[in-house]
Amino acid sequence: MQRLAYENEKLARRPQGHNGEYFVVCTLYYTPKESGFTFERGFDATPVTKPGLGGRKYPRDFLRSVKKEGFGRIAMPVDGRHY
Protein backbone atom coordinates (compact mmCIF):
# COMPACT_ATOMS: atom_id res chain seq x y z
CA MET A 1 0.00 0.00 0.00
CA GLN A 2 3.01 2.29 0.25
CA ARG A 3 3.14 2.54 -3.54
CA LEU A 4 -0.54 3.51 -3.66
CA ALA A 5 -0.05 6.26 -1.08
CA TYR A 6 3.05 7.50 -2.92
CA GLU A 7 1.26 7.70 -6.29
CA ASN A 8 -1.74 9.51 -4.78
CA GLU A 9 0.58 11.98 -3.04
CA LYS A 10 2.24 12.69 -6.40
CA LEU A 11 -1.16 13.38 -7.91
CA ALA A 12 -1.99 15.77 -5.06
CA ARG A 13 1.23 17.74 -5.65
CA ARG A 14 0.30 18.58 -9.25
CA PRO A 15 -0.73 22.20 -9.88
CA GLN A 16 -4.34 21.10 -10.39
CA GLY A 17 -4.19 18.69 -7.42
CA HIS A 18 -5.97 15.36 -7.64
CA ASN A 19 -8.51 16.86 -10.04
CA GLY A 20 -10.75 13.86 -9.35
CA GLU A 21 -8.04 11.34 -10.24
CA TYR A 22 -6.86 8.66 -7.82
CA PHE A 23 -4.91 5.44 -8.03
CA VAL A 24 -6.67 2.32 -6.76
CA VAL A 25 -5.60 -1.29 -6.25
CA CYS A 26 -7.64 -4.13 -7.74
CA THR A 27 -7.23 -7.89 -7.57
CA LEU A 28 -8.52 -9.74 -10.61
CA TYR A 29 -9.40 -13.41 -10.67
CA TYR A 30 -10.19 -15.54 -13.67
CA THR A 31 -11.34 -19.09 -14.28
CA PRO A 32 -9.39 -20.96 -16.95
CA LYS A 33 -11.73 -22.70 -19.42
CA GLU A 34 -10.45 -25.81 -21.17
CA SER A 35 -12.16 -24.80 -24.43
CA GLY A 36 -10.00 -21.66 -24.71
CA PHE A 37 -6.64 -23.44 -24.63
CA THR A 38 -6.05 -24.17 -28.32
CA PHE A 39 -3.01 -24.23 -30.60
CA GLU A 40 -4.69 -21.55 -32.74
CA ARG A 41 -4.69 -19.19 -29.77
CA GLY A 42 -1.00 -19.80 -29.12
CA PHE A 43 -1.28 -22.25 -26.24
CA ASP A 44 0.43 -25.60 -25.82
CA ALA A 45 -2.68 -27.72 -26.25
CA THR A 46 -0.83 -31.04 -26.19
CA PRO A 47 -3.12 -33.52 -24.40
CA VAL A 48 -1.50 -34.62 -21.12
CA THR A 49 -2.62 -36.30 -17.93
CA LYS A 50 -1.49 -35.91 -14.34
CA PRO A 51 -1.82 -38.06 -11.23
CA GLY A 52 -5.35 -37.93 -9.88
CA LEU A 53 -7.02 -37.31 -13.24
CA GLY A 54 -7.91 -40.96 -13.80
CA GLY A 55 -6.10 -41.03 -17.14
CA ARG A 56 -8.20 -38.19 -18.57
CA LYS A 57 -6.19 -35.82 -20.76
CA TYR A 58 -6.37 -32.04 -20.92
CA PRO A 59 -4.40 -29.35 -22.80
CA ARG A 60 -0.99 -28.86 -21.13
CA ASP A 61 -1.35 -25.08 -20.71
CA PHE A 62 -4.86 -25.52 -19.29
CA LEU A 63 -3.49 -27.77 -16.53
CA ARG A 64 -0.71 -25.25 -15.84
CA SER A 65 -3.30 -22.50 -15.43
CA VAL A 66 -5.49 -24.63 -13.18
CA LYS A 67 -2.46 -25.38 -11.01
CA LYS A 68 -1.70 -21.67 -10.71
CA GLU A 69 -5.30 -20.48 -10.17
CA GLY A 70 -6.48 -23.47 -8.15
CA PHE A 71 -9.63 -23.87 -10.24
CA GLY A 72 -10.69 -24.48 -13.84
CA ARG A 73 -13.72 -25.27 -15.98
CA ILE A 74 -13.61 -28.39 -18.18
CA ALA A 75 -15.55 -28.97 -21.39
CA MET A 76 -16.96 -32.43 -20.57
CA PRO A 77 -18.25 -32.97 -17.01
CA VAL A 78 -16.72 -35.63 -14.79
CA ASP A 79 -19.09 -37.09 -12.20
CA GLY A 80 -21.57 -34.38 -13.21
CA ARG A 81 -19.16 -31.52 -12.52
CA HIS A 82 -17.60 -29.04 -14.96
CA TYR A 83 -14.78 -28.09 -12.56
mmCIF file of C-alpha atoms in Angstrom:
data_model
loop_
_atom_site.group_PDB
_atom_site.id
_atom_site.type_symbol
_atom_site.label_atom_id
_atom_site.label_comp_id
_atom_site.label_asym_id
_atom_site.label_seq_id
_atom_site.Cartn_x
_atom_site.Cartn_y
_atom_site.Cartn_z
ATOM 1 C CA MET A 1 0.000 0.000 0.000
ATOM 2 C CA GLN A 2 3.012 2.289 0.246
ATOM 3 C CA ARG A 3 3.138 2.541 -3.543
ATOM 4 C CA LEU A 4 -0.541 3.508 -3.658
ATOM 5 C CA ALA A 5 -0.051 6.263 -1.083
ATOM 6 C CA TYR A 6 3.048 7.495 -2.924
ATOM 7 C CA GLU A 7 1.259 7.704 -6.293
ATOM 8 C CA ASN A 8 -1.743 9.509 -4.781
ATOM 9 C CA GLU A 9 0.584 11.984 -3.040
ATOM 10 C CA LYS A 10 2.244 12.685 -6.400
ATOM 11 C CA LEU A 11 -1.158 13.385 -7.915
ATOM 12 C CA ALA A 12 -1.994 15.767 -5.061
ATOM 13 C CA ARG A 13 1.228 17.740 -5.648
ATOM 14 C CA ARG A 14 0.299 18.576 -9.247
ATOM 15 C CA PRO A 15 -0.726 22.201 -9.875
ATOM 16 C CA GLN A 16 -4.338 21.100 -10.394
ATOM 17 C CA GLY A 17 -4.195 18.689 -7.416
ATOM 18 C CA HIS A 18 -5.972 15.361 -7.640
ATOM 19 C CA ASN A 19 -8.508 16.859 -10.035
ATOM 20 C CA GLY A 20 -10.750 13.861 -9.353
ATOM 21 C CA GLU A 21 -8.039 11.336 -10.236
ATOM 22 C CA TYR A 22 -6.857 8.657 -7.818
ATOM 23 C CA PHE A 23 -4.908 5.436 -8.031
ATOM 24 C CA VAL A 24 -6.671 2.321 -6.761
ATOM 25 C CA VAL A 25 -5.600 -1.290 -6.246
ATOM 26 C CA CYS A 26 -7.639 -4.134 -7.739
ATOM 27 C CA THR A 27 -7.231 -7.886 -7.567
ATOM 28 C CA LEU A 28 -8.522 -9.743 -10.606
ATOM 29 C CA TYR A 29 -9.397 -13.413 -10.667
ATOM 30 C CA TYR A 30 -10.194 -15.541 -13.671
ATOM 31 C CA THR A 31 -11.338 -19.090 -14.275
ATOM 32 C CA PRO A 32 -9.386 -20.959 -16.953
ATOM 33 C CA LYS A 33 -11.731 -22.697 -19.417
ATOM 34 C CA GLU A 34 -10.454 -25.805 -21.173
ATOM 35 C CA SER A 35 -12.160 -24.803 -24.433
ATOM 36 C CA GLY A 36 -10.004 -21.664 -24.707
ATOM 37 C CA PHE A 37 -6.641 -23.440 -24.635
ATOM 38 C CA THR A 38 -6.053 -24.167 -28.323
ATOM 39 C CA PHE A 39 -3.006 -24.232 -30.600
ATOM 40 C CA GLU A 40 -4.689 -21.550 -32.735
ATOM 41 C CA ARG A 41 -4.688 -19.185 -29.769
ATOM 42 C CA GLY A 42 -0.997 -19.801 -29.125
ATOM 43 C CA PHE A 43 -1.285 -22.254 -26.239
ATOM 44 C CA ASP A 44 0.428 -25.600 -25.822
ATOM 45 C CA ALA A 45 -2.680 -27.722 -26.246
ATOM 46 C CA THR A 46 -0.825 -31.041 -26.190
ATOM 47 C CA PRO A 47 -3.121 -33.515 -24.397
ATOM 48 C CA VAL A 48 -1.496 -34.617 -21.120
ATOM 49 C CA THR A 49 -2.624 -36.298 -17.932
ATOM 50 C CA LYS A 50 -1.488 -35.910 -14.344
ATOM 51 C CA PRO A 51 -1.821 -38.056 -11.227
ATOM 52 C CA GLY A 52 -5.350 -37.927 -9.879
ATOM 53 C CA LEU A 53 -7.023 -37.308 -13.241
ATOM 54 C CA GLY A 54 -7.907 -40.959 -13.800
ATOM 55 C CA GLY A 55 -6.098 -41.029 -17.138
ATOM 56 C CA ARG A 56 -8.199 -38.195 -18.567
ATOM 57 C CA LYS A 57 -6.193 -35.820 -20.758
ATOM 58 C CA TYR A 58 -6.368 -32.042 -20.921
ATOM 59 C CA PRO A 59 -4.397 -29.355 -22.795
ATOM 60 C CA ARG A 60 -0.987 -28.857 -21.125
ATOM 61 C CA ASP A 61 -1.349 -25.075 -20.706
ATOM 62 C CA PHE A 62 -4.856 -25.522 -19.286
ATOM 63 C CA LEU A 63 -3.490 -27.774 -16.533
ATOM 64 C CA ARG A 64 -0.715 -25.252 -15.844
ATOM 65 C CA SER A 65 -3.301 -22.500 -15.435
ATOM 66 C CA VAL A 66 -5.486 -24.633 -13.182
ATOM 67 C CA LYS A 67 -2.456 -25.385 -11.008
ATOM 68 C CA LYS A 68 -1.701 -21.674 -10.715
ATOM 69 C CA GLU A 69 -5.300 -20.476 -10.166
ATOM 70 C CA GLY A 70 -6.481 -23.468 -8.149
ATOM 71 C CA PHE A 71 -9.631 -23.874 -10.239
ATOM 72 C CA GLY A 72 -10.690 -24.484 -13.843
ATOM 73 C CA ARG A 73 -13.720 -25.273 -15.981
ATOM 74 C CA ILE A 74 -13.614 -28.387 -18.177
ATOM 75 C CA ALA A 75 -15.551 -28.970 -21.390
ATOM 76 C CA MET A 76 -16.960 -32.427 -20.567
ATOM 77 C CA PRO A 77 -18.255 -32.968 -17.010
ATOM 78 C CA VAL A 78 -16.716 -35.634 -14.787
ATOM 79 C CA ASP A 79 -19.090 -37.088 -12.200
ATOM 80 C CA GLY A 80 -21.571 -34.382 -13.210
ATOM 81 C CA ARG A 81 -19.155 -31.524 -12.520
ATOM 82 C CA HIS A 82 -17.600 -29.044 -14.959
ATOM 83 C CA TYR A 83 -14.785 -28.088 -12.565
#
